[in-house]
Amino acid sequence: MGLLSQGSPLSWEETQRHADHVRLHGILQFLHIYHAVKDRHKDVLKWGDEVEYMLVSFDHENKKAQLVLSGEELLETLQEKGERTNPNHPTLWRPEYGSYMIEGTPGQPYGGTMSEFNTVEDNMRKRRKEATSLLGENQALCTITSFPRLGCPGFTLPEFKPNPVEGGASKSLFFPDEAINKHPRFSTLTRNIRHRRGEKVVINVPIFQDKNTPCPFIETFPEDDEAAKASKPDHIYMDAMGFGMGNCCLQVTFQACSISEARYLYDQLATICPIVMALSAASPFYRGYVSDIDCRWGVISASVDDRTREERGLEPLKNNHYRISKSRYDSIDSYLSECGEKYNDIDLTKDKEIYEQLLQEGIDHLLAQHVAHLFIRDPLTLFEEKIHLDDANESDHFENIQSTNWQTMRFKPPPPNSDIGWRVEFRPMEVQLTDFENSAYVVFVVLLTRVILSYKLDFLIPLSKVDENMKVAQKRDAVLQGLFYFRKDICKGGNAMVDGRGKTTGSTEPAAEEYALMTIDTIINGKEGVFPGLIPILNSYLENMEVDVDTRCSILNYLKLIKKRASGELMTVARWMREFIANHPDYKQDSVITDEMNYSLLLKCNQIANELCECPELLGPAFRKVKYSGSKTDSSN
Ligand code: GLU
Ligand code: MG
């Protein structure tokens, strides 16, 4: 989830006192990096995925599944046995927000050759096996986006009661602080978001109205004033950062060959975010209830919304500088490439002084406004030992602000003095149950970047339309019901044509006819006379590539999954989970998920993930990874 500093975190008041210092030096650090590496252009395409996991314990006797709060110890062992023993270890492990979470990535980034696509799934399997081998009896490593009974009584092992008193980090009625990772960064973030906001965070997710769901559905919280005021009828109310950042996702980071290629990819992929998010939908349940949304995005967004009432526009500006229209965790607010400029139609709040300073330093308007926008935020944590830094050789203050702007895409400058290039991170996807599915989504997105770069495709539409798409994408069954704005002519628009120096050419005004409302099926699979479809484009790209038979077979299998999820022939994880609960013998059609239902759902998820049972509705019949065996002469593997 970002930068981890060791040391003693400062209180919110002290952190606030240093806010201008962090911003000032953060910008100086960015400038050092920019000037040092702005002209680098020979980096090779590399990429890597990140999978977030939850640790689940099964009590078979009492039919209860709980989240195990042992992420920190597990991580320590994994790192000790892995990267610290062998620098070439195939996996890397990192902490995540929940004490019941860990994050795994491949040990080395993948390179640009096609055969690498055939190693992703094996590496994910290795990760699952490696971490699973260290778990206790009846424990499992699960790739589920949201734990259905997160925040319900006794959802952790060991069990802890929430402690909604002054001095706690979350002050939550439901989520105990013990479920937050013990590294001080995480509880400090939690506490300071709440302090800065001036009240607890508020998350209201619409309840799924089933036959026997009370109508209106109203929960009362007489013991908590804030909750009583903040909770809405017909919504599932949540009040802690853990309800959002305690969810898991699947991310991909790309290294581009130059800064201009990174900016181009950032923009193009931003338009794809809502589409792939809807396709990956996997989180329909919150706090023990069936909700009316399929994706976690808005929940996390609200769970880290540190804006004050003034910034949210509820009170006139007095103590704060700006009205801010979005949470720190939200969709991007501006395109970065020149071809994107005319589609930048969202009001962009920026720090004017920083913007001017960046322009004076020779940074162009688009990049300057992007950074000046990120820097309207305050630092949320600061470590006593990390206040005074060497701006030419360190970047912690820049990273402090950068890594707490959790947007759909992240534009990542190289770390100081490293051989890492300019990178972009693709962040909207929900994590899937199996390594096969996760590989499929990752390979789909990486292949898409290849096609975007090779064919100079142009997906850009006004950014306000991408924002509308993000809203639609989270709705229940958006993958089949939703209509999304998408560019009609992605080939000969000419906007994205990049000349030799990374400059773009094209006309200046966007035209409404450039885009239309389409279903995900049309966008992914194409529709005669309307849109060619991303999968057909990828397929034709593949036909022209030299790919070994085995890799081709894997890639085609992955694309088949994406294709069938888009057409509805296969279910999303969210849809499948809904059906599982709806058909559970204990379900009373009242939108309630009991401990026992939670247990059977997670048990089933774990069986599917470990290939102990089939799930054709989700994966199709022939989607087990079958190695091509036609002409294999080499028996060594
Ligand atoms: N778990 C967060 C999510 O589901 C992302 C945290 C991170 O940035 O690593 O989006
Ligand atoms: Mg993470």
XYZ file of C-alpha atoms and ligand atoms in Angstrom:
648
model
C 0.000 0.000 0.000
C 2.972 2.251 -0.187
C 6.086 3.492 1.430
C 7.037 1.996 4.779
C 9.322 4.044 6.971
C 10.737 2.707 10.181
C 10.659 4.913 13.227
C 8.387 6.895 15.470
C 5.321 8.427 13.912
C 4.523 12.012 14.867
C 1.137 12.993 16.257
C -1.395 14.518 13.894
C -0.744 18.023 15.241
C 2.993 17.667 14.678
C 2.521 16.105 11.263
C 0.308 19.014 10.323
C 2.917 21.491 11.461
C 5.338 19.903 9.010
C 2.884 19.729 6.100
C 4.398 22.638 4.185
C 7.892 21.307 4.831
C 6.922 17.918 3.373
C 5.323 19.527 0.321
C 8.215 21.920 -0.253
C 10.837 19.194 -0.085
C 8.623 16.681 -1.840
C 8.574 19.009 -4.846
C 12.334 19.580 -4.680
C 12.808 15.813 -4.613
C 10.515 15.420 -7.611
C 12.443 18.110 -9.487
C 15.748 16.374 -8.817
C 14.393 13.146 -10.191
C 12.743 14.824 -13.153
C 15.828 16.713 -14.220
C 18.033 13.675 -13.787
C 15.951 11.237 -15.810
C 13.527 13.176 -18.004
C 15.434 12.282 -21.146
C 15.932 8.625 -20.420
C 14.352 6.761 -23.273
C 15.941 3.392 -23.664
C 14.339 1.556 -20.790
C 12.800 -1.714 -21.811
C 9.254 -2.756 -21.279
C 8.968 -4.562 -17.965
C 5.982 -5.268 -15.833
C 4.835 -6.988 -12.687
C 1.643 -7.895 -10.877
C 0.633 -7.508 -7.240
C -1.825 -9.867 -5.602
C -3.285 -9.134 -2.171
C -4.299 -12.050 0.057
C -6.393 -12.640 3.171
C -5.607 -15.243 5.823
C -8.703 -17.242 6.668
C -9.239 -19.802 9.399
C -11.977 -22.448 9.207
C -13.663 -23.724 12.345
C -15.324 -26.806 10.858
C -17.070 -27.763 14.050
C -18.847 -24.460 14.567
C -19.017 -23.670 10.864
C -17.316 -20.355 11.173
C -14.669 -18.659 9.030
C -12.526 -15.922 10.542
C -9.691 -13.650 9.461
C -6.425 -14.637 11.123
C -4.456 -11.716 12.546
C -1.032 -13.162 11.818
C -0.023 -11.286 8.675
C 2.993 -9.631 10.320
C 4.578 -12.902 11.533
C 3.799 -14.673 8.285
C 5.413 -11.839 6.348
C 8.512 -11.948 8.532
C 8.953 -15.680 7.892
C 8.267 -15.358 4.171
C 10.835 -12.589 3.789
C 13.380 -14.393 5.945
C 13.074 -17.634 3.986
C 12.738 -15.790 0.690
C 14.320 -12.547 -0.434
C 16.670 -12.199 2.559
C 18.159 -15.647 1.976
C 18.226 -15.536 -1.789
C 18.130 -12.312 -3.800
C 16.800 -14.285 -6.771
C 13.933 -15.792 -4.838
C 10.930 -16.027 -7.196
C 8.509 -14.217 -4.873
C 8.460 -10.984 -2.908
C 6.180 -10.337 0.039
C 4.938 -7.028 1.424
C 2.606 -5.951 4.240
C -0.902 -4.717 3.602
C -3.400 -2.723 5.628
C -5.089 -5.571 7.468
C -3.274 -7.617 10.050
C -4.935 -10.513 8.203
C -3.471 -9.503 4.816
C -0.261 -9.888 2.866
C 0.746 -8.921 -0.633
C 2.788 -11.009 -3.063
C 4.606 -10.109 -6.261
C 7.014 -11.924 -8.562
C 10.627 -11.718 -7.368
C 11.768 -10.066 -10.586
C 9.712 -8.045 -13.019
C 8.606 -9.768 -16.211
C 10.258 -8.703 -19.428
C 8.994 -7.914 -22.873
C 8.955 -11.344 -24.502
C 5.749 -13.199 -25.204
C 6.857 -16.353 -23.395
C 6.754 -14.467 -20.094
C 2.963 -14.601 -20.280
C 3.315 -18.296 -19.734
C 5.105 -17.895 -16.402
C 2.669 -15.578 -14.624
C 0.292 -18.260 -13.463
C 3.083 -20.548 -12.292
C 4.529 -17.710 -10.276
C 1.150 -16.943 -8.698
C 0.793 -20.623 -7.851
C 4.231 -20.586 -6.249
C 3.188 -17.631 -4.121
C 0.011 -19.334 -2.983
C 1.883 -22.521 -2.180
C 4.744 -20.789 -0.422
C 2.536 -18.773 1.922
C 0.046 -21.599 2.426
C 2.817 -23.952 3.540
C 3.472 -21.686 6.534
C -0.120 -21.477 7.725
C -1.597 -23.305 10.675
C -4.048 -26.162 10.470
C -7.391 -25.267 8.906
C -6.023 -21.972 7.646
C -6.004 -20.811 4.062
C -4.650 -18.024 1.915
C -7.651 -16.580 0.097
C -7.784 -14.188 -2.807
C -11.134 -12.623 -2.058
C -11.721 -8.927 -2.543
C -13.934 -8.322 0.469
C -14.569 -10.613 3.415
C -18.364 -10.923 3.613
C -18.549 -10.606 7.411
C -15.817 -8.005 7.831
C -16.762 -5.958 10.893
C -19.285 -8.482 12.273
C -18.894 -9.678 15.882
C -16.007 -12.140 16.199
C -14.799 -11.867 12.596
C -11.140 -12.123 13.613
C -8.972 -14.828 15.156
C -8.172 -14.154 17.926
C -11.417 -12.331 18.502
C -11.346 -8.720 19.618
C -14.099 -6.334 20.524
C -14.138 -3.023 18.703
C -13.226 -0.194 20.999
C -14.962 2.979 19.908
C -13.313 5.256 22.428
C -11.180 8.361 22.207
C -7.554 7.422 21.638
C -8.277 4.469 19.383
C -7.155 4.558 15.764
C -10.493 3.876 14.047
C -12.927 4.500 16.917
C -15.084 2.053 15.012
C -18.236 0.410 16.299
C -17.326 -2.678 14.278
C -13.668 -2.897 13.258
C -11.200 -3.486 16.132
C -7.821 -1.758 15.913
C -6.180 -5.156 16.400
C -7.223 -6.021 12.829
C -4.980 -3.213 11.512
C -1.409 -4.154 10.552
C 0.909 -3.534 13.514
C 3.374 -1.444 11.516
C 2.776 2.079 12.859
C 2.164 3.478 9.363
C -1.240 1.836 9.163
C -2.782 2.844 12.485
C -1.272 6.319 12.135
C -2.855 6.719 8.703
C -6.146 5.563 10.159
C -6.030 7.928 13.107
C -4.814 10.929 11.123
C -7.401 10.552 8.377
C -10.029 10.696 11.104
C -8.385 13.664 12.828
C -7.969 15.597 9.628
C -11.538 14.963 8.575
C -12.732 16.014 12.013
C -14.963 12.956 12.418
C -15.043 9.239 11.683
C -15.105 8.226 8.036
C -18.569 7.432 6.700
C -19.316 4.594 4.300
C -22.894 3.922 3.238
C -23.401 1.124 0.748
C -26.898 0.522 -0.644
C -28.426 -2.706 0.651
C -29.687 -5.288 -1.812
C -33.445 -5.258 -1.423
C -34.456 -8.914 -1.361
C -37.958 -10.348 -0.828
C -37.703 -10.323 2.971
C -35.286 -7.456 3.501
C -36.924 -4.923 5.833
C -38.136 -1.979 3.820
C -36.996 0.572 4.739
C -33.865 -1.115 6.047
C -32.817 0.899 9.091
C -30.096 0.184 11.609
C -29.979 2.270 14.766
C -26.873 3.186 16.699
C -28.194 4.846 19.846
C -24.828 4.512 21.600
C -22.928 6.496 18.974
C -23.888 9.997 17.961
C -21.708 10.102 14.875
C -23.051 6.792 13.617
C -26.652 7.763 14.328
C -26.221 10.891 12.212
C -24.104 9.378 9.454
C -25.916 6.123 8.733
C -28.543 6.259 5.996
C -31.735 4.267 5.626
C -31.513 1.406 3.104
C -27.733 1.408 3.414
C -25.104 -0.727 5.122
C -23.234 1.685 7.371
C -19.486 1.355 8.015
C -17.184 3.664 9.911
C -13.542 2.646 9.538
C -10.643 2.718 7.102
C -10.401 -1.071 7.482
C -13.696 -1.573 5.644
C -11.999 -0.185 2.533
C -8.259 -0.658 2.786
C -8.967 -4.026 4.386
C -10.078 -5.236 0.920
C -7.835 -6.953 -1.605
C -7.080 -6.136 -5.206
C -4.981 -7.095 -8.208
C -2.623 -4.491 -9.666
C -0.188 -4.304 -12.560
C 2.766 -1.950 -12.924
C 4.495 -1.228 -16.245
C 7.846 0.287 -16.947
C 7.702 2.330 -20.130
C 10.685 3.077 -22.346
C 10.460 6.819 -21.735
C 8.513 9.431 -19.820
C 6.361 10.241 -22.852
C 5.460 6.614 -23.377
C 4.556 6.358 -19.677
C 2.311 9.409 -19.982
C 0.644 8.000 -23.066
C 0.012 4.645 -21.375
C -1.271 6.355 -18.237
C -3.929 8.154 -20.257
C -4.945 5.270 -22.455
C -5.257 2.844 -19.553
C -7.232 5.352 -17.488
C -10.132 4.936 -19.902
C -9.913 1.147 -19.553
C -10.088 1.221 -15.725
C -13.877 1.237 -15.314
C -14.309 -1.426 -17.993
C -11.858 -3.879 -16.454
C -13.110 -3.092 -12.974
C -16.663 -4.083 -13.930
C -15.297 -7.217 -15.607
C -13.413 -8.136 -12.443
C -16.294 -7.370 -10.035
C -15.855 -9.533 -6.937
C -17.153 -7.742 -3.843
C -20.930 -7.834 -3.323
C -21.042 -8.285 0.485
C -20.275 -5.874 3.310
C -20.540 -6.206 7.100
C -22.612 -9.360 6.850
C -25.134 -8.024 4.342
C -25.794 -8.473 0.646
C -25.259 -5.074 -0.961
C -26.419 -3.591 -4.221
C -22.886 -2.970 -5.534
C -20.404 -5.409 -7.054
C -17.090 -3.561 -6.625
C -15.090 -2.240 -3.671
C -14.027 1.056 -5.241
C -16.455 3.509 -3.639
C -16.081 1.794 -0.283
C -12.324 2.345 -0.176
C -12.768 5.827 -1.519
C -15.024 6.739 1.420
C -12.894 4.780 3.893
C -9.893 7.123 3.447
C -11.759 10.343 2.743
C -9.851 12.795 4.917
C -11.476 15.937 3.506
C -12.894 18.358 6.056
C -16.469 19.599 5.892
C -15.155 22.778 4.279
C -13.272 20.860 1.620
C -16.326 18.750 0.914
C -18.362 21.894 0.350
C -20.606 21.462 3.386
C -19.374 24.625 5.054
C -17.922 27.879 3.730
C -14.130 27.857 3.361
C -12.532 29.335 6.459
C -9.613 27.235 7.641
C -8.942 25.274 4.460
C -7.617 26.396 1.094
C -9.756 24.502 -1.359
C -12.991 22.782 -2.173
C -11.913 19.293 -3.182
C -14.286 17.235 -5.254
C -12.886 13.748 -4.628
C -11.377 11.557 -1.947
C -7.658 10.745 -2.038
C -8.680 7.305 -3.283
C -10.520 7.979 -6.526
C -10.315 8.075 -10.298
C -7.663 10.257 -11.932
C -8.384 13.937 -12.511
C -6.263 14.807 -15.514
C -4.690 13.191 -18.532
C -0.948 13.562 -18.847
C -0.162 13.256 -22.550
C -0.613 16.045 -25.044
C -3.279 14.076 -26.868
C -5.180 13.996 -23.596
C -5.203 17.731 -23.079
C -8.411 18.445 -24.932
C -10.212 15.761 -22.953
C -9.261 17.255 -19.594
C -12.733 18.517 -18.727
C -12.744 18.003 -14.957
C -12.203 20.957 -12.656
C -8.715 20.439 -11.346
C -7.882 21.824 -7.933
C -4.185 22.556 -7.769
C -1.647 24.201 -5.512
C -0.995 27.346 -7.543
C 2.419 28.085 -6.086
C 3.651 24.593 -6.744
C 2.218 24.730 -10.249
C 4.059 27.994 -10.995
C 7.261 26.673 -9.489
C 7.127 23.562 -11.654
C 6.490 25.634 -14.792
C 9.456 27.833 -13.958
C 11.574 24.727 -13.630
C 10.730 23.849 -17.211
C 8.026 21.307 -16.580
C 5.162 21.410 -19.041
C 1.651 22.449 -18.076
C 0.156 18.927 -18.044
C 2.727 17.331 -15.793
C 2.940 20.439 -13.624
C -0.807 20.472 -12.996
C -0.817 16.742 -12.269
C 1.814 17.102 -9.557
C 0.307 20.353 -8.237
C -2.995 18.501 -7.938
C -1.507 15.592 -5.978
C 0.117 18.147 -3.702
C -3.126 19.759 -2.532
C -3.160 16.907 -0.003
C -1.540 16.983 3.411
C 0.930 14.326 4.484
C -0.976 11.831 6.634
C 1.992 10.291 8.413
C 5.459 11.517 9.165
C 8.232 9.784 11.045
C 10.379 11.769 13.449
C 13.567 10.319 11.982
C 12.518 11.212 8.440
C 11.901 14.945 8.550
C 15.203 16.274 7.278
C 16.276 14.542 4.118
C 18.815 14.878 1.345
C 16.554 16.099 -1.445
C 19.011 15.177 -4.171
C 19.204 11.547 -3.134
C 16.013 10.733 -1.273
C 12.371 10.940 -2.244
C 10.410 10.105 0.898
C 8.575 13.420 1.044
C 7.536 13.164 -2.584
C 6.489 9.552 -2.017
C 4.642 10.540 1.139
C 2.148 12.604 -0.865
C 2.296 10.464 -4.013
C 1.629 7.155 -2.247
C -1.409 8.486 -0.373
C -3.040 9.613 -3.619
C -4.636 6.266 -4.394
C -6.028 6.812 -7.880
C -7.132 4.424 -10.630
C -3.773 4.980 -12.327
C -0.512 6.035 -10.743
C 2.277 7.759 -12.643
C 5.542 6.749 -10.971
C 8.815 8.594 -11.464
C 11.953 6.480 -11.034
C 13.387 6.324 -7.510
C 16.520 8.486 -7.135
C 19.774 6.891 -8.325
C 18.203 3.711 -9.593
C 18.080 1.967 -12.914
C 14.280 1.734 -12.738
C 12.475 3.689 -15.448
C 9.231 5.717 -15.629
C 6.327 3.507 -14.626
C 2.556 3.477 -14.519
C 0.398 1.422 -12.217
C -3.012 0.047 -13.146
C -5.025 -0.151 -9.898
C -8.773 -0.721 -10.361
C -9.015 -4.526 -10.613
C -10.609 -6.719 -7.978
C -8.748 -9.858 -7.041
C -10.159 -13.160 -8.352
C -10.489 -16.513 -6.611
C -7.964 -18.467 -8.647
C -4.466 -17.968 -9.985
C -5.861 -18.797 -13.410
C -8.330 -15.904 -13.321
C -5.834 -13.468 -11.849
C -3.344 -14.402 -14.570
C -6.043 -13.965 -17.195
C -6.846 -10.397 -16.091
C -3.188 -9.485 -15.780
C -2.247 -10.926 -19.172
C -5.255 -9.229 -20.768
C -4.182 -5.821 -19.477
C -0.501 -6.310 -20.337
C -1.361 -7.481 -23.858
C -3.594 -4.478 -24.228
C -0.656 -2.194 -23.483
C 1.352 -3.957 -26.210
C -1.419 -3.417 -28.692
C -1.931 0.193 -27.620
C 1.763 0.875 -28.182
C 2.183 -1.171 -31.366
C -0.942 0.042 -33.127
C -0.894 3.525 -31.534
C -4.463 3.087 -30.418
C -6.463 5.940 -28.982
C -9.146 5.303 -26.369
C -9.405 8.835 -25.052
C -12.767 10.370 -24.248
C -13.520 13.348 -21.992
C -12.358 12.485 -18.500
C -15.746 13.393 -17.046
C -17.145 10.479 -19.070
C -14.552 8.132 -17.585
C -15.760 9.290 -14.175
C -19.340 8.490 -15.133
C -18.153 5.061 -16.269
C -16.511 4.491 -12.871
C -19.873 5.039 -11.182
C -21.690 2.666 -13.501
C -18.960 0.038 -13.207
C -19.572 -0.555 -9.491
C -23.279 -1.234 -9.779
C -24.706 -4.707 -9.397
C -24.270 -6.659 -12.664
C -22.730 -3.666 -14.427
C -20.873 -6.099 -16.635
C -24.140 -7.120 -18.276
C -26.450 -4.192 -17.566
C -24.142 -1.186 -17.646
C -23.641 1.185 -20.544
C -20.230 2.778 -20.791
C -18.924 5.702 -22.805
C -16.292 4.400 -25.172
C -14.435 5.800 -28.127
C -15.844 4.550 -31.423
C -12.854 4.918 -33.684
C -9.775 3.875 -31.776
C -7.560 3.445 -34.816
C -7.642 6.403 -37.063
C -8.508 9.197 -34.659
C -4.981 10.427 -35.107
C -4.970 11.962 -31.657
C -2.603 9.472 -30.237
C -0.077 9.515 -33.001
C 3.211 10.056 -31.285
C 6.004 11.452 -33.404
C 9.686 10.687 -32.905
C 10.133 13.126 -30.030
C 7.084 11.985 -28.132
C 5.106 14.998 -29.271
C 1.565 14.304 -30.231
C -0.375 15.578 -33.153
C -4.095 15.952 -33.597
C -7.019 18.316 -33.656
C -7.914 20.477 -30.677
C -11.570 20.011 -29.776
C -13.213 16.762 -28.752
C -16.370 15.974 -30.630
C -19.351 14.296 -29.012
C -19.606 11.888 -31.956
C -16.214 10.452 -31.068
C -17.720 8.253 -28.404
C -20.904 6.325 -27.751
C -22.546 4.328 -24.977
C -21.666 0.642 -25.285
C -22.061 -2.536 -23.284
C -18.980 -4.287 -21.937
C -19.735 -7.090 -24.375
C -19.472 -4.661 -27.293
C -16.292 -3.096 -25.940
C -14.588 -6.416 -25.249
C -15.980 -8.689 -27.958
C -16.971 -6.159 -30.582
C -20.187 -5.612 -32.486
C -20.557 -5.504 -36.238
C -20.698 -1.931 -37.459
C -20.316 -0.472 -33.963
C -16.963 -1.371 -32.489
C -14.230 -3.875 -33.404
C -13.777 -5.159 -29.821
C -10.638 -5.399 -27.741
C -10.372 -9.191 -27.813
C -10.552 -9.415 -31.623
C -7.822 -6.758 -31.773
C -5.675 -8.729 -29.331
C -6.293 -11.897 -31.297
C -5.187 -10.333 -34.536
C -2.095 -8.973 -32.811
C -1.330 -12.470 -31.527
C -1.710 -13.945 -34.979
C 1.072 -11.690 -36.180
C 3.399 -12.497 -33.321
C 5.892 -15.290 -32.992
C 4.648 -17.172 -29.959
C 5.481 -20.711 -28.924
C 2.565 -23.094 -29.008
C 2.345 -23.562 -25.268
C 2.297 -19.836 -24.519
C -0.235 -19.204 -27.255
C -2.460 -21.874 -25.799
C -2.303 -20.255 -22.336
C -2.936 -16.769 -23.669
C -5.920 -17.934 -25.721
C -7.341 -19.598 -22.630
C -6.988 -16.364 -20.669
C -8.622 -14.320 -23.387
C -11.447 -16.832 -23.570
C -12.200 -16.240 -19.906
C -12.301 -12.462 -20.380
C -14.410 -12.850 -23.498
C -16.955 -15.078 -21.782
C -17.145 -12.927 -18.667
C -17.886 -9.957 -20.915
C -20.585 -11.770 -22.866
C -22.212 -13.200 -19.751
C -21.497 -16.778 -20.738
C -19.460 -16.960 -17.536
C -20.251 -15.181 -14.290
C -18.172 -12.570 -12.548
C -17.029 -13.566 -9.053
C -19.577 -11.090 -7.660
C -22.469 -12.699 -9.553
C -21.309 -16.184 -8.605
C -21.096 -15.241 -4.910
C -24.582 -13.730 -5.045
C -25.998 -16.935 -6.496
C -24.151 -19.029 -3.947
C -25.689 -17.083 -1.079
C -29.138 -16.916 -2.703
C -29.131 -20.707 -3.016
C -27.781 -21.394 0.450
C -30.313 -23.417 2.486
C -29.991 -21.002 5.422
C -30.582 -17.854 3.404
C -33.856 -16.195 4.329
C -33.947 -13.742 1.403
C -33.380 -10.975 3.895
C -29.923 -9.853 2.678
C -28.270 -11.283 5.799
C -25.136 -13.413 5.579
C -24.796 -15.514 8.696
C -21.591 -17.004 10.047
C -22.526 -20.350 8.612
C -23.230 -18.969 5.141
C -19.968 -17.039 5.264
C -18.210 -20.272 6.220
C -19.638 -22.322 3.371
C -18.955 -19.574 0.847
C -15.318 -19.205 1.863
C -14.835 -22.957 2.046
C -16.108 -23.235 -1.499
C -13.906 -20.340 -2.639
C -10.910 -22.059 -1.129
C -11.744 -25.364 -2.794
C -12.066 -23.652 -6.151
C -8.789 -21.783 -5.648
C -6.998 -25.032 -4.825
C -8.654 -26.938 -7.666
C -10.436 -29.310 -5.345
C -13.690 -28.712 -7.150
C -14.889 -27.472 -10.512
C -16.774 -24.252 -10.984
C -17.897 -24.157 -14.597
C -20.209 -21.143 -14.062
C -17.175 -19.091 -13.121
C -14.317 -20.669 -15.018
C -15.910 -22.661 -17.813
C -15.385 -26.362 -18.386
C -12.028 -26.338 -20.129
C -10.229 -23.652 -18.284
C -7.949 -25.757 -16.164
C -4.425 -25.011 -17.259
C -3.696 -27.902 -19.571
C -0.185 -27.857 -20.924
C -0.012 -28.361 -24.650
C 1.125 -31.915 -25.166
C 0.940 -32.323 -28.941
C 4.586 -32.168 -29.897
C 6.471 -32.003 -26.686
C 9.881 -33.517 -27.135
C 11.469 -32.081 -24.056
C 10.407 -34.151 -21.096
C 12.617 -32.335 -18.607
C 9.758 -30.130 -17.444
N -6.153 -2.843 -1.222
C -6.327 -1.636 -1.993
C -7.387 -1.861 -3.054
O -8.118 -2.824 -2.961
C -5.053 -1.141 -2.640
C -3.902 -0.914 -1.715
C -2.628 -0.625 -2.475
O -2.523 0.435 -3.068
O -1.764 -1.517 -2.513
O -7.502 -1.106 -4.000
Mg -1.197 -3.425 -2.060
